[in-house]
Coordinates of C-alpha atoms and ligand atoms in Angstrom, one line a residue:
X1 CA 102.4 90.0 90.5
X2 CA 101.7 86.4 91.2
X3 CA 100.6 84.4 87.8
X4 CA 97.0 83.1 89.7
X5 CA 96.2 87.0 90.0
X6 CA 97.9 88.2 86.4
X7 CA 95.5 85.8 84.7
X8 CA 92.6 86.3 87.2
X9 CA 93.0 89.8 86.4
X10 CA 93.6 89.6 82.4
X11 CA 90.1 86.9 82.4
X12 CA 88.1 89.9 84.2
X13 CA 89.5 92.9 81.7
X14 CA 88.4 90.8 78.9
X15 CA 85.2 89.8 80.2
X16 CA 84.4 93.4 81.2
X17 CA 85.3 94.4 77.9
X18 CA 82.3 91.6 76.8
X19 CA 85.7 90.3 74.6
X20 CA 84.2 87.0 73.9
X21 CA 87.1 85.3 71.8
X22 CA 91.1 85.7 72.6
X23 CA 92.3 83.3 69.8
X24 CA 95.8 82.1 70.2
X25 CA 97.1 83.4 66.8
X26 CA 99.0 86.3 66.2
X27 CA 97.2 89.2 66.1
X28 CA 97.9 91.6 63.1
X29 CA 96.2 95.1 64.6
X30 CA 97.8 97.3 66.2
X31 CA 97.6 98.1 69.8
X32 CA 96.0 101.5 70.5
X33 CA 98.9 104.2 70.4
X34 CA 101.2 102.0 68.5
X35 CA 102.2 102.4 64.5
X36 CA 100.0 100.4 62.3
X37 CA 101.8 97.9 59.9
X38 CA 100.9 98.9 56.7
X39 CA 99.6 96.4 54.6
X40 CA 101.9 97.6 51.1
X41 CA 104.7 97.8 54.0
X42 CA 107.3 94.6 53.1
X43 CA 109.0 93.5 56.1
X44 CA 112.6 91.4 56.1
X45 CA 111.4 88.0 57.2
X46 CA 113.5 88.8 60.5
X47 CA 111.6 92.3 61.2
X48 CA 108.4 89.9 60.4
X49 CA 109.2 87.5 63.4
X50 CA 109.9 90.3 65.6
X51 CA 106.3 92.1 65.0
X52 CA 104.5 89.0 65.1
X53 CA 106.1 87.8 68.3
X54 CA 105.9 91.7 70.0
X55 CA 102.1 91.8 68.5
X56 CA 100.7 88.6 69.8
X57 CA 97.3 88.1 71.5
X58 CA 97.9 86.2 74.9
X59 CA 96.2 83.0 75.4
X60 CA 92.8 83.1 75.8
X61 CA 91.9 83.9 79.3
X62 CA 88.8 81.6 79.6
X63 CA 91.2 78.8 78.7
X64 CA 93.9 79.9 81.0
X65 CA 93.4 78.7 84.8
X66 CA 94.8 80.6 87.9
X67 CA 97.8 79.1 88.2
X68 CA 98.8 80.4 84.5
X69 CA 98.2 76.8 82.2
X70 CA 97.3 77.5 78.8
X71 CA 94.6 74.6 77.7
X72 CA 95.3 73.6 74.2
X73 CA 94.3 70.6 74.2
X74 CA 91.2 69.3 74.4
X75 CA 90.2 65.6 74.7
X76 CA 86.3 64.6 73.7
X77 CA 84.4 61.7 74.2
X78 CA 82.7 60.2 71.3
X79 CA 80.9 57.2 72.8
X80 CA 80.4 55.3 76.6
X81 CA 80.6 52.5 74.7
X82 CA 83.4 49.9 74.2
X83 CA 84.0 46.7 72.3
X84 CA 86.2 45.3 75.0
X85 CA 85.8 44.8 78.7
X86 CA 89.4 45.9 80.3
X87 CA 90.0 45.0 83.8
X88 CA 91.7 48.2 84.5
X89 CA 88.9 50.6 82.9
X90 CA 85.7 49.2 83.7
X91 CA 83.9 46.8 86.6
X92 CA 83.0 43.4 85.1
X93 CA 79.5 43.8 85.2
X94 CA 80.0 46.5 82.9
X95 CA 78.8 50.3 83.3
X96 CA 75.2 52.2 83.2
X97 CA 74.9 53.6 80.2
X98 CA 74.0 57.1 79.7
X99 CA 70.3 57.7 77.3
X100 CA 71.4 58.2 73.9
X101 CA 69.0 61.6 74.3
X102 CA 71.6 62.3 77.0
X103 CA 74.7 62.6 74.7
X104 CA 76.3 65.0 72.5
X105 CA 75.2 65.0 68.9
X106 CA 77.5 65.3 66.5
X107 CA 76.6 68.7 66.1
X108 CA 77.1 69.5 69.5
X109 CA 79.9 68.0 69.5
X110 CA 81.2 69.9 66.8
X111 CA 79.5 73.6 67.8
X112 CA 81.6 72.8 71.0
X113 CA 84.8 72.2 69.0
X114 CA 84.7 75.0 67.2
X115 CA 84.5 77.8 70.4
X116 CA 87.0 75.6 71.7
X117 CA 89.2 75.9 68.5
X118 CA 88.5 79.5 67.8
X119 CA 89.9 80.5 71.8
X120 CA 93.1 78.8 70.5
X121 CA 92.9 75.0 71.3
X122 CA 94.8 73.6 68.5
X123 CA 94.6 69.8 69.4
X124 CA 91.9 67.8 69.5
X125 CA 92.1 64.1 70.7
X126 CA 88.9 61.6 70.0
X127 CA 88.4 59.2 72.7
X128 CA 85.8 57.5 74.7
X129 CA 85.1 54.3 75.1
X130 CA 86.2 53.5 71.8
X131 CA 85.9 56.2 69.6
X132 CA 85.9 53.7 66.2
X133 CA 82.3 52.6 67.1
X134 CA 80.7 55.7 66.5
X135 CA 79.2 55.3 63.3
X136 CA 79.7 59.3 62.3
X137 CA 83.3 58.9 63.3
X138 CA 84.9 59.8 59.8
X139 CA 82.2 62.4 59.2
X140 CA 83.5 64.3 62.2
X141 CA 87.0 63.8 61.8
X142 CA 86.8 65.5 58.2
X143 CA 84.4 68.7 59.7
X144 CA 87.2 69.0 62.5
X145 CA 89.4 68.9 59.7
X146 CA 87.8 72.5 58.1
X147 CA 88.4 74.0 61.6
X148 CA 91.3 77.2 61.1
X149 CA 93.4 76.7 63.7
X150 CA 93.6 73.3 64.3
X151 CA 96.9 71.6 63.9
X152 CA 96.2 68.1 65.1
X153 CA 93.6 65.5 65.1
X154 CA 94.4 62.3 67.1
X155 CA 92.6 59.2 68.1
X156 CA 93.1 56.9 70.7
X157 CA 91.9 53.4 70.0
X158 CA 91.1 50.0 71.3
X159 CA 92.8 49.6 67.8
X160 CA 89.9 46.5 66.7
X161 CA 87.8 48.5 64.1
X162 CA 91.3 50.3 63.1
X163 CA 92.3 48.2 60.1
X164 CA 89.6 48.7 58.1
X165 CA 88.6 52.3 59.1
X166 CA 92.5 54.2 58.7
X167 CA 92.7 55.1 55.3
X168 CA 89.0 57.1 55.3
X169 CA 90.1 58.4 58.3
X170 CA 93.5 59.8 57.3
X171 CA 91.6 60.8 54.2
X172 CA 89.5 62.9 56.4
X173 CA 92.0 64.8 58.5
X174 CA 93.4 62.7 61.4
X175 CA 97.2 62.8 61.7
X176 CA 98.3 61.0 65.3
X177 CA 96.9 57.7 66.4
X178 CA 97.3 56.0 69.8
X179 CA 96.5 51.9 69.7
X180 CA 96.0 50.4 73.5
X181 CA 98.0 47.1 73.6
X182 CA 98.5 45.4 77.0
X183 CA 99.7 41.9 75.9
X184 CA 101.7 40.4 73.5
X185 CA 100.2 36.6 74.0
X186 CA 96.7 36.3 72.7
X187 CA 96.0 34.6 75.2
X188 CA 96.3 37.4 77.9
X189 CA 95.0 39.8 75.8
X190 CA 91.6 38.0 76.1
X191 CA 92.0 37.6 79.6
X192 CA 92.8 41.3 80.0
X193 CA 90.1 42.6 77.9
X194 CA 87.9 39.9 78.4
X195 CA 87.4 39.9 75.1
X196 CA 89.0 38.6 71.8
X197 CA 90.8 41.0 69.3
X198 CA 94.7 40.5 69.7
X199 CA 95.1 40.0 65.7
X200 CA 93.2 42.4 64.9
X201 CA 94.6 44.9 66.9
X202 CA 98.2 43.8 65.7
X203 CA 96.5 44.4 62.2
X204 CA 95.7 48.3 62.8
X205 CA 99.4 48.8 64.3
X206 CA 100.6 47.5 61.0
X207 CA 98.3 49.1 58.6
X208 CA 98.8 52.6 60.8
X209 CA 102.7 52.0 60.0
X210 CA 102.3 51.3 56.2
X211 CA 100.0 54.5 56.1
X212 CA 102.9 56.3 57.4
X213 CA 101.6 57.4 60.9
X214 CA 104.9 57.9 62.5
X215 CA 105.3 57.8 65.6
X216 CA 102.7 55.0 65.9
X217 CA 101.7 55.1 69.7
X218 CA 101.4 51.8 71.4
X219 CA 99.4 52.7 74.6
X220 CA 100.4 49.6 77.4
X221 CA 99.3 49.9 81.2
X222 CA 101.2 48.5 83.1
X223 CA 100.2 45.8 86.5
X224 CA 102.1 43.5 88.3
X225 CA 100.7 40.0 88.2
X226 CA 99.7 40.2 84.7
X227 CA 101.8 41.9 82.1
X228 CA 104.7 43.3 83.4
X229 CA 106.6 40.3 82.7
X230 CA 106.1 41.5 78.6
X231 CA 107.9 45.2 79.5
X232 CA 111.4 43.9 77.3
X233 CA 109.5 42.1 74.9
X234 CA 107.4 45.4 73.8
X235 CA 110.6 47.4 74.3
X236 CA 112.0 44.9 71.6
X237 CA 108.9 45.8 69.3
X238 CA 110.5 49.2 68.9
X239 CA 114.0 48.0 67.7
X240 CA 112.5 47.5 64.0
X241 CA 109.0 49.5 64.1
X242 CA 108.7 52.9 64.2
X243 CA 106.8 53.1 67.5
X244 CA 106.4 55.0 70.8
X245 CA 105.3 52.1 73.2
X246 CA 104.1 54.4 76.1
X247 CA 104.2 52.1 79.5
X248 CA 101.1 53.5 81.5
X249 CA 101.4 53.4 85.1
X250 CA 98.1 51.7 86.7
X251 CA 95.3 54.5 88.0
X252 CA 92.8 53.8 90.3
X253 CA 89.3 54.8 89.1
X254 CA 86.1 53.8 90.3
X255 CA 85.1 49.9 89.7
X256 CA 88.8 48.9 88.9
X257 CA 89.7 47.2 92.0
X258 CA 92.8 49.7 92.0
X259 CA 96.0 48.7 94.3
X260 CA 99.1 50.0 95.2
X261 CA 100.3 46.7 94.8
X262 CA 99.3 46.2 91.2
X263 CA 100.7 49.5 90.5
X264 CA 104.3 48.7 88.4
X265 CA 106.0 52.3 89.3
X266 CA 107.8 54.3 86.4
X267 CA 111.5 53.9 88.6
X268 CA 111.0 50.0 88.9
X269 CA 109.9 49.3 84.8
X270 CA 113.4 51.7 84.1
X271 CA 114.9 49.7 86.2
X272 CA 114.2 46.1 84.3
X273 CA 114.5 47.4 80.5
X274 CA 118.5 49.3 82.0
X275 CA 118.8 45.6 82.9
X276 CA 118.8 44.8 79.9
X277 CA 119.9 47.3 77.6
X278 CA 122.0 49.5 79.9
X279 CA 122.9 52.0 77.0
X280 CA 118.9 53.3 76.9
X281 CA 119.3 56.8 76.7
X282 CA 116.6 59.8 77.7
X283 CA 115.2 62.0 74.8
X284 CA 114.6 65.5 75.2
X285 CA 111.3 66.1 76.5
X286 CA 108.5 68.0 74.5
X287 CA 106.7 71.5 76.0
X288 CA 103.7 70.3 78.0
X289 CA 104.2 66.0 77.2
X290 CA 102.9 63.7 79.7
X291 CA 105.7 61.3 78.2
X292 CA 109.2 60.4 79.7
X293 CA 110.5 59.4 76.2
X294 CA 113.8 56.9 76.0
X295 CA 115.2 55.0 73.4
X296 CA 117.8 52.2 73.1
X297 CA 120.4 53.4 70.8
X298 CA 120.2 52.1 66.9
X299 CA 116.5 51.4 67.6
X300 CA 113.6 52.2 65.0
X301 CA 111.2 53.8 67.7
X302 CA 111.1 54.5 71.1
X303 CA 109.8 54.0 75.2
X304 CA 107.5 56.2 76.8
X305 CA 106.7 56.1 80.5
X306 CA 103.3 57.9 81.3
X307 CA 104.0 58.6 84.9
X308 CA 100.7 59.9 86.4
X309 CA 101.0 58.2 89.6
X310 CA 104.6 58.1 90.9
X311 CA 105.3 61.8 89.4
X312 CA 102.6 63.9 87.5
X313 CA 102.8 66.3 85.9
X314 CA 100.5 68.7 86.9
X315 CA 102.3 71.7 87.0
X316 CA 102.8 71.3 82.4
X317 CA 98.6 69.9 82.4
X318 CA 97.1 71.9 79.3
X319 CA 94.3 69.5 78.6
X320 CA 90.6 69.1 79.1
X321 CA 87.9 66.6 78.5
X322 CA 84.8 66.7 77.4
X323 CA 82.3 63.4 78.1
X324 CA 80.1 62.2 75.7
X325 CA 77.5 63.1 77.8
X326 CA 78.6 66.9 77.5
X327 CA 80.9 67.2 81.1
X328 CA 83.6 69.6 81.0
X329 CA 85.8 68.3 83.1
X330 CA 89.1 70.1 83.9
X331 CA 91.2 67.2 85.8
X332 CA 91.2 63.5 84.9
X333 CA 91.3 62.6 88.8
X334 CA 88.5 65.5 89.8
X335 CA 85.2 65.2 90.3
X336 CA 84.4 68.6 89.4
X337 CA 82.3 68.4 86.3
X338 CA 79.9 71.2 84.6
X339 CA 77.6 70.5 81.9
X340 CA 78.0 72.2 78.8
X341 CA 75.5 70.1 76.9
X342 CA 72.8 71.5 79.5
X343 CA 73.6 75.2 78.5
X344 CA 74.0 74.2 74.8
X345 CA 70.5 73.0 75.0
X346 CA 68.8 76.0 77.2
X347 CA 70.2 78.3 74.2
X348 CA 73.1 79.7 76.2
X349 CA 74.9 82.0 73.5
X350 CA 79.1 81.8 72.8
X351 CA 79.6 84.7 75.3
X352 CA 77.5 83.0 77.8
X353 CA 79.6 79.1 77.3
X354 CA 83.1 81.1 77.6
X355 CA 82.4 82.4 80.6
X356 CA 81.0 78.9 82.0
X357 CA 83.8 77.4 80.8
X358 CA 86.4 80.0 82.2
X359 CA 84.5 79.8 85.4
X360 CA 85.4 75.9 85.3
X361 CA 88.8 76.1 83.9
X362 CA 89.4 78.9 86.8
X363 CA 88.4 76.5 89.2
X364 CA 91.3 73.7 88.1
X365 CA 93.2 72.5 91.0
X366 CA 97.1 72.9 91.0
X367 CA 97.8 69.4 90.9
X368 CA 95.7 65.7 91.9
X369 CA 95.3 64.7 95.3
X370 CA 98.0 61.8 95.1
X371 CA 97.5 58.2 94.4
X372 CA 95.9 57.4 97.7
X373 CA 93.1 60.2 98.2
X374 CA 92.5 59.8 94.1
X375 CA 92.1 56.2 95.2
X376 CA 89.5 57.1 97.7
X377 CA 87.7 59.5 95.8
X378 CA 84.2 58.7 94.1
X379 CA 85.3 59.7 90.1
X380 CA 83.5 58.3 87.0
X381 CA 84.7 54.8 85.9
X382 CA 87.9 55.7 83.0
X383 CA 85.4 54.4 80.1
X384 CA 82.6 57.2 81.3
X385 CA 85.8 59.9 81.3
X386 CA 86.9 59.1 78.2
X387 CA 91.0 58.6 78.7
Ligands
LIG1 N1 89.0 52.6 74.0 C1 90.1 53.4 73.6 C2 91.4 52.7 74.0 O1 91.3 51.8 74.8 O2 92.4 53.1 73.6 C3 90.1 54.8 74.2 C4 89.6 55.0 75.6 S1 90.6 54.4 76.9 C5 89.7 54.8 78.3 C6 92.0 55.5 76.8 C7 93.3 55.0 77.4 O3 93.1 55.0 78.8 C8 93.7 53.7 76.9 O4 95.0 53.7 76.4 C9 93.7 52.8 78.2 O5 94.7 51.9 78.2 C10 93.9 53.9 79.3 N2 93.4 53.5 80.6 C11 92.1 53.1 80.9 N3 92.0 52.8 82.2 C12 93.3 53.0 82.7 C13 93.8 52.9 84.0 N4 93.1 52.5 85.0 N5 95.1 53.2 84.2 C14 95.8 53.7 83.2 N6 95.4 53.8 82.0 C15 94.1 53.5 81.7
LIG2 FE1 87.3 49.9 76.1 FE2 89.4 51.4 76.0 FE3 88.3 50.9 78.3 FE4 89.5 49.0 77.2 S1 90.5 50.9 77.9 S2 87.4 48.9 78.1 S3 89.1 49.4 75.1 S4 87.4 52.1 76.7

């Protein structure tokens, strides 16, 4: 049977059967017919692993799309708003905000985490705009934190609030951090973000090292003309730091004056750091990573190349984004969005948001249009997406 129509088929069954929550984890009960495990029975660790992986629940089927991805990873939006101004995310004149009435509350936010959690998501990633000027931002952090089931909570950050916010917010739960840096010269840092901050920035990498955040992810994009003359020198940052400096290929997004020509390919930024250091060698690549990970040999950290443009990677996508204004939206580069704040707010009960959301999810396109439709395509400015 073709996976589309085994998972169409497996979301109706459990619909029908008004089944409103698959979780991921093992299941523990029997199926019907089969011998029950008794709870006084004591199992050799081996025969454990052998019931637990025979008696696993699938996936849960509102969080499975046709073509058989399992979304476990789910990407919210704490805020529109942004401390910096970069050219690549957002026109100068800046965006229309959304009315604060408009956007999730933080308990919202976290009634829609929990669903999320309990049909098996297991990492959550805190975004926006930047996500470290929300005032609450610790407080939520820690009530993600008392979620079952939830392995890891990440931020991605503009990095200029990080310093002095890290240790409360390790304290509170989060365990991966990912700091945007596109320049190593103050100077074009400014320019880039039209806004000042290199040192501090610089001063959150550090601090995230000495709180023992390892890897440390160093989020650069990439475009000709302005940075991509730094590629070896951030390569060089990862000789003695334990860092994963991710080289972002350029997207196009609404207002960012996106061209191919500003676009610095995955193939051509290999090409210049081989120049150089000709032993680089690829790293195995994890389940479901964006990341084409490298490393020069006797380095500290690593290279990453995110490659969305030249080659996604579609077919491995297991994430999905939530805007701070409540969108579930299943492809970065779609336009499809539902609201889930609306139904929050109409009273819509768990049942109810599981099947809008498996609706959505079902809908999920096999893979983006390519570079040049998404570049055509009216989409939400990156900072209304949340990256
Ligand atoms: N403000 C935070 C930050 O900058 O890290 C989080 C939000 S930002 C939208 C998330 C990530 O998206 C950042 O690493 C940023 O560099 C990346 N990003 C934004 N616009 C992009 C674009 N046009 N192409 C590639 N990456 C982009
Ligand atoms: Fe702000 Fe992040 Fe967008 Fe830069 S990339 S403007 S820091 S949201």
């Amino acid at each position: 049977m073709a996976v589309w129509s085994v998972s169409r088929t497996l979301r109706g069954l459990l619909q029908a059967a008004g089944r409103g929550c698959s979780s991921g984890a093992p299941a523990t009960l029997p199926r019907s017919g089969e011998p029950a495990l008794q709870e006084a029975e004591v199992l050799s660790p081996a025969k454990r692993r052998e019931f637990l992986r025979d008696h696993a629940a699938p996936f849960s089927a509102f969080l499975t799309d046709s073509f058989g991805r399992k979304h476990n990873y789910l990407r919210i939006s704490l805020t529109e708003k942004c401390n910096l101004r970069c050219q690549y995310c957002m026109p100068e004149e800046g965006v229309p905000l959304t009315p604060k009435a408009d956007l999730l509350t933080t308990r919202e936010i976290l009634t829609l985490s929990r669903l999320f959690v309990k049909e098996g998501v297991d990492k959550i990633r805190l975004t926006g705009g930047e996500p470290l000027i929300r005032p609450d931002v610790v407080d939520i952090v820690a009530q993600l934190q008392q979620l079952d089931g939830l392995k890891t909570i990440a931020i991605t950050t503009n990095g200029i609030n990080l310093a002095r916010l890290l240790p409360r917010l390790q304290g509170a739960g989060l365990n991966a951090i990912n700091i945007s840096l596109d320049s190593l010269v103050p100077a074009k840092f400014e320019f880039i973000a039209r806004r000042k901050g290199f040192h501090k920035v610089m001063e959150g990498i550090h601090k995230a090292i000495e709180l023992g955040f390892d890897p440390v992810k160093v989020n650069c994009v990439v475009m000709r003309g302005l940075n991509e003359d730094e590629l070896l020198d951030f390569v060089a940052l990862s000789e003695g730091l334990p860092l994963d400096v991710r080289f972002i290929e350029y997207m196009p997004f609404h207002g960012n004056k996106w061209n191919f020509k500003k676009m610095v390919s995955y193939t051509e930024m290999l090409d210049m750091i081989h120049q150089r250091w000709p032993e680089l060698e690829k790293l195995p690549e994890e389940a479901s990573s964006t990341a084409k990970a490298f490393r020069v040999p006797g380095f500290r950290g690593q290279v990453s190349f995110i490659t969305s443009m030249s080659e996604h990677f579609c077919g491995t996508c297991n994430r999905l984004r939530i805007t701070a204004d409540g969108n579930l939206k299943v492809c970065l580069f779609g336009n499809s969005e539902v609201s889930l704040r609306d139904h929050l707010r109409a009273g819509a009960s768990e049942e109810e948001l599981l099947s809008i959301i498996g609706a959505a999810v079902g809908r999920k396109k096999q893979q983006h249009a390519g570079m040049f439709n998404i570049a055509q395509m009216k989409n939400r400015p990156m900072i209304l997406i949340g990256g």
